[in-house]
């Protein structure tokens, strides 16, 4: 069969600030998903959150950008929004940026990562005798957060020794999305799909962070899980956290982790799935970062964060001026600029504006 994997993800409200959705929101999402499976819209699904973002991962046979699947996710996010509103949660409906999606969720606010491929997991299938993949979900960061680890995992034999083996030696083709010129976009390629939403570009103002999701197929003709997760040991600096405007390290965390760390450190979860011949997920998932092996990296991320933010927002700690998410920061700087006067150094110094008032 032609199988589609879809991650549809949105921040539609959270408890005690931008931390995590409420249990009632998660329960309502799970309930809606069960109904969609019972109706035959989806084959299987997995609901989780990373920080304040709810992710619906599903299998179906309707292809990427399917109107019904995307509309179902939108309606489900609206249900969770209504709960967030009822209980006075923070940022209710934050990522639902339009009144109604036109056909699919792209450009409407929620993050979308989808892969479609031929699914025939039998022993005689030389290419893909079993289907295994990972879901990545990140909070408090921009869409480029995965660029470095995914590049290293798929292109650098120092991380993916499998690239020296016959099955992988041809390497992979990368389709790079230019997020400022999106007219000619095509859908991803079959190894990886990364969401490429820039909420600021959709809404025209800062409404919340992009918080990307990704699908990565692994094993066989693709890198092994350990080759794909290894680059996350860097806790590399990414753009986005703390008012969407700072540069901070990406900390690997278990799935369903709330934001509670210093300066709302950017988080990433990584969950492993297998899919049977009928498109159903395995009974359990593998939570890659829920392991003491990652405790050192978490500590390292916190240390890197402290070092960076020891200098407050100055210099490299804050995003470049044109990337700042809060236009309020720019307005403040422009307000200051107006107070400057050019002095003629050869004449008597002009009095500062403030003194002239
Ligand atoms: P969220 O999109 O996760 O709500 O992020 C808000 C933010 O800017 C945190 O710094
Ligand atoms: Mg939020
Ligand atoms: Mg978020």
XYZ file of C-alpha atoms and ligand atoms in Angstrom:
369
model
C 0.000 0.000 0.000
C 0.955 3.663 -0.300
C 1.312 4.695 3.332
C 1.414 8.289 4.601
C 2.929 9.365 7.901
C 1.625 12.755 9.057
C 2.674 14.873 12.005
C 0.303 17.768 12.567
C 1.262 19.912 15.544
C 0.052 23.086 17.233
C 0.305 25.095 20.421
C -3.294 25.831 21.398
C -2.878 26.658 25.068
C -0.872 25.718 28.145
C -0.849 25.717 31.941
C 1.038 28.231 34.058
C 2.605 30.006 31.072
C 3.954 28.445 27.876
C 4.802 25.098 29.491
C 2.504 22.167 28.612
C -1.086 21.488 27.525
C -3.581 20.347 30.164
C -4.567 16.712 30.584
C -8.113 17.549 29.451
C -6.715 18.962 26.186
C -4.640 15.822 25.625
C -7.633 13.587 26.493
C -9.879 15.468 24.052
C -7.233 15.108 21.327
C -6.932 11.374 22.009
C -10.717 11.021 21.929
C -10.963 12.807 18.559
C -8.162 10.633 17.198
C -9.945 7.433 18.329
C -13.080 8.589 16.518
C -11.083 9.344 13.350
C -9.598 5.826 13.477
C -13.052 4.288 14.069
C -14.386 6.214 11.050
C -11.535 4.935 8.881
C -9.993 8.354 8.239
C -6.770 7.316 9.981
C -5.259 3.864 10.397
C -3.412 4.622 13.616
C -2.257 7.632 15.620
C -0.094 8.708 18.536
C -0.801 11.847 20.561
C 1.977 13.521 22.559
C 3.246 16.898 23.640
C 6.692 18.454 23.681
C 6.592 21.553 25.861
C 3.365 23.372 25.031
C 2.872 21.829 21.579
C 0.419 18.986 20.906
C 1.561 16.627 18.120
C -0.753 14.203 16.330
C 1.270 11.560 14.509
C -0.838 9.340 12.264
C -0.738 6.706 9.544
C -3.244 6.749 6.664
C -3.473 6.103 2.941
C -4.724 9.524 1.806
C -1.395 11.085 0.841
C 0.298 14.286 2.085
C -1.699 17.535 2.289
C -4.967 15.610 2.389
C -7.869 17.977 3.040
C -9.830 15.608 5.274
C -6.854 14.623 7.426
C -5.720 18.230 7.816
C -9.279 19.434 8.506
C -9.623 16.731 11.152
C -6.445 17.992 12.857
C -7.657 21.593 12.660
C -11.032 20.671 14.195
C -9.246 18.708 16.914
C -7.001 21.678 17.718
C -10.149 23.828 17.926
C -11.620 21.400 20.488
C -8.436 21.612 22.562
C -8.525 25.416 22.191
C -12.068 25.522 23.596
C -10.855 23.613 26.670
C -7.883 25.958 27.044
C -10.263 28.941 26.867
C -12.688 27.447 29.368
C -9.961 26.901 31.960
C -8.229 30.217 31.303
C -5.022 28.654 30.024
C -2.248 30.697 28.490
C -2.159 31.221 24.707
C -5.472 29.490 23.875
C -5.570 28.889 20.119
C -2.150 30.518 19.697
C -1.032 28.687 16.537
C -4.389 28.765 14.715
C -3.588 31.834 12.677
C -6.414 31.865 10.135
C -10.199 31.587 10.462
C -10.246 28.319 8.522
C -7.555 26.425 6.604
C -7.934 26.513 2.832
C -7.556 22.871 1.813
C -4.658 21.977 4.090
C -2.839 23.227 7.167
C 0.186 24.657 5.354
C 0.232 28.389 5.911
C -2.496 28.210 8.582
C -0.171 28.007 11.611
C 0.177 24.359 12.700
C 3.429 22.568 11.809
C 3.229 19.831 9.178
C 5.725 17.055 8.372
C 4.573 14.213 6.123
C 6.126 11.308 4.243
C 4.480 8.989 1.731
C 6.068 5.743 0.560
C 5.358 2.239 -0.671
C 4.746 0.098 2.396
C 5.213 -3.628 1.991
C 7.145 -4.850 5.023
C 7.773 -8.490 4.138
C 10.972 -10.495 4.406
C 11.360 -10.694 0.620
C 11.262 -6.886 0.275
C 14.921 -6.067 -0.437
C 14.558 -2.322 0.156
C 12.368 -2.122 3.251
C 11.590 -5.450 4.946
C 10.482 -3.488 8.057
C 9.419 0.105 8.521
C 10.898 1.994 11.446
C 11.148 5.735 11.882
C 11.534 8.488 14.440
C 9.416 11.513 15.243
C 11.235 14.648 16.355
C 9.368 17.462 18.076
C 11.001 20.642 19.346
C 9.687 23.521 21.422
C 10.950 27.080 21.845
C 12.991 27.215 18.672
C 12.944 28.108 15.004
C 12.558 25.753 12.036
C 16.310 25.467 11.428
C 16.850 23.597 14.717
C 17.337 20.218 13.005
C 19.620 21.398 10.201
C 22.905 20.488 11.873
C 22.006 17.115 13.465
C 20.104 15.877 10.400
C 22.912 16.935 8.073
C 25.490 15.166 10.240
C 23.307 12.058 10.651
C 22.686 11.662 6.915
C 25.845 13.085 5.338
C 28.834 12.786 7.669
C 30.427 9.318 7.987
C 31.915 10.430 11.315
C 28.347 10.291 12.643
C 26.841 7.746 10.246
C 29.441 5.052 9.617
C 26.702 3.309 7.617
C 27.491 5.728 4.772
C 30.555 3.542 4.067
C 28.360 0.455 3.510
C 27.033 -0.567 0.062
C 23.391 0.136 0.962
C 24.016 3.748 1.912
C 27.164 4.675 0.018
C 25.293 6.704 -2.606
C 24.242 9.052 0.180
C 21.159 11.249 0.279
C 19.745 14.196 -1.643
C 18.792 17.197 0.460
C 15.931 19.470 -0.602
C 16.552 22.779 1.141
C 13.562 25.020 1.791
C 14.227 28.720 1.297
C 11.696 30.033 3.775
C 11.644 33.536 2.358
C 10.857 32.353 -1.208
C 8.380 29.521 -0.892
C 6.458 29.728 -4.197
C 8.251 26.793 -5.823
C 8.213 24.343 -2.879
C 7.782 20.641 -3.498
C 7.194 17.941 -0.936
C 10.093 16.318 0.903
C 11.932 13.217 -0.092
C 11.398 9.781 1.367
C 14.040 9.689 4.133
C 13.132 12.794 6.143
C 10.446 15.444 6.267
C 10.853 18.566 8.402
C 8.144 21.139 9.011
C 9.034 24.527 7.581
C 6.523 26.930 9.070
C 7.470 30.444 10.019
C 4.597 31.729 12.075
C 5.961 35.250 11.935
C 5.814 35.174 8.130
C 2.198 33.945 8.229
C 0.843 36.240 10.923
C 3.007 39.275 10.075
C 3.805 39.662 13.748
C 5.117 37.480 16.567
C 2.450 35.034 17.704
C 4.529 32.147 19.070
C 7.545 30.146 18.114
C 7.698 27.837 15.098
C 8.687 24.735 17.112
C 9.442 22.323 14.249
C 8.583 18.622 13.938
C 10.276 16.034 11.732
C 9.988 12.455 10.530
C 13.166 10.427 9.956
C 13.084 6.872 8.589
C 15.875 4.686 9.910
C 17.657 1.336 9.503
C 18.419 -0.575 6.315
C 18.846 1.930 3.483
C 18.748 4.770 6.031
C 21.066 5.577 8.950
C 20.574 3.597 12.156
C 18.930 5.353 15.128
C 22.228 5.757 16.993
C 23.722 7.445 13.926
C 20.796 9.850 13.789
C 20.641 10.795 17.453
C 24.390 11.147 18.046
C 24.660 14.713 16.772
C 22.086 15.773 19.365
C 24.830 15.231 21.969
C 26.174 18.608 20.866
C 23.251 20.467 22.456
C 23.920 22.891 19.617
C 22.841 26.506 19.794
C 19.611 27.241 17.934
C 17.606 30.375 17.347
C 14.375 31.118 19.053
C 13.907 30.682 22.749
C 12.929 33.264 25.396
C 10.521 35.655 23.685
C 11.440 33.902 20.481
C 14.513 36.076 20.293
C 17.534 34.393 21.839
C 20.192 31.850 20.901
C 20.235 28.867 23.232
C 21.266 25.170 23.208
C 18.783 22.455 22.179
C 18.226 20.046 25.097
C 17.097 16.433 24.355
C 14.170 15.461 26.618
C 11.688 12.579 27.013
C 8.388 12.851 25.164
C 5.652 14.710 27.118
C 8.144 16.966 28.921
C 6.960 20.375 30.148
C 9.013 23.534 29.805
C 10.461 24.335 33.199
C 14.149 25.019 32.710
C 16.184 28.173 32.794
C 15.358 30.788 30.161
C 12.849 28.263 28.705
C 15.620 26.224 27.122
C 14.721 24.875 23.654
C 13.638 21.213 23.930
C 13.659 18.307 21.484
C 12.042 14.878 21.878
C 12.702 11.832 19.699
C 10.295 8.902 19.644
C 10.797 5.672 17.690
C 7.995 3.724 15.955
C 7.566 0.564 13.923
C 4.676 0.090 11.516
C 3.123 -3.277 10.653
C 1.837 -4.348 7.244
C -1.614 -2.862 7.927
C -0.156 0.548 8.886
C -0.556 0.176 12.663
C 2.100 1.303 15.104
C 3.856 -1.088 17.423
C 2.284 -1.556 20.857
C 5.002 0.563 22.526
C 7.150 3.386 21.300
C 10.814 3.915 22.071
C 11.501 7.197 23.811
C 15.099 7.770 22.703
C 15.985 10.644 25.009
C 14.301 9.128 28.092
C 17.470 7.461 29.235
C 20.232 8.285 31.750
C 22.645 8.202 28.800
C 21.233 11.627 27.899
C 21.521 13.105 31.402
C 25.046 14.304 30.654
C 23.819 16.095 27.520
C 21.012 17.703 29.499
C 23.518 18.982 32.036
C 25.770 20.178 29.218
C 22.827 22.025 27.636
C 22.049 23.754 30.924
C 25.697 24.733 31.312
C 25.897 26.067 27.762
C 22.697 28.003 28.435
C 24.093 29.522 31.607
C 27.299 30.535 29.856
C 25.340 32.171 27.045
C 22.858 33.987 29.244
C 25.519 35.142 31.710
C 25.921 37.944 29.203
C 22.203 38.756 29.330
C 20.890 39.502 25.869
C 24.028 41.176 24.589
C 26.015 40.061 21.557
C 25.553 36.466 20.391
C 22.960 35.768 23.130
C 20.239 37.521 21.153
C 19.185 36.813 17.575
C 20.336 39.241 14.881
C 18.224 42.387 14.666
C 16.221 41.311 11.571
C 15.407 37.908 13.165
C 14.047 39.315 16.427
C 10.562 37.934 16.974
C 9.227 40.665 19.191
C 8.912 43.719 17.001
C 8.705 45.507 20.352
C 12.495 45.045 20.692
C 12.979 46.766 17.343
C 10.533 49.520 18.288
C 12.504 50.135 21.471
C 15.760 50.438 19.534
C 14.151 52.736 16.964
C 12.759 54.876 19.778
C 16.286 55.193 21.172
C 17.690 56.023 17.743
C 15.399 59.037 17.526
C 16.965 60.421 20.667
C 20.440 60.547 19.149
C 21.744 63.809 17.726
C 24.813 64.168 15.468
C 27.415 66.313 17.156
C 29.806 68.541 15.284
C 33.046 67.557 16.999
C 34.744 70.799 15.857
C 32.217 73.074 17.506
C 30.971 73.220 21.024
C 29.277 69.864 21.801
C 25.515 69.851 21.227
C 23.543 69.235 24.370
C 21.990 65.730 24.544
C 18.329 65.615 23.505
C 17.193 64.760 27.007
C 18.928 67.863 28.394
C 17.335 70.081 25.729
C 13.793 69.018 26.646
P 5.798 28.994 22.124
O 5.561 29.097 20.653
O 6.263 27.666 22.527
O 4.575 29.443 22.855
O 7.004 29.971 22.468
C 6.850 31.209 22.977
C 8.168 31.904 23.167
O 8.496 32.841 22.517
C 9.069 31.414 24.176
O 10.193 32.196 24.202
Mg 3.206 28.562 23.584
Mg 5.707 25.828 21.729
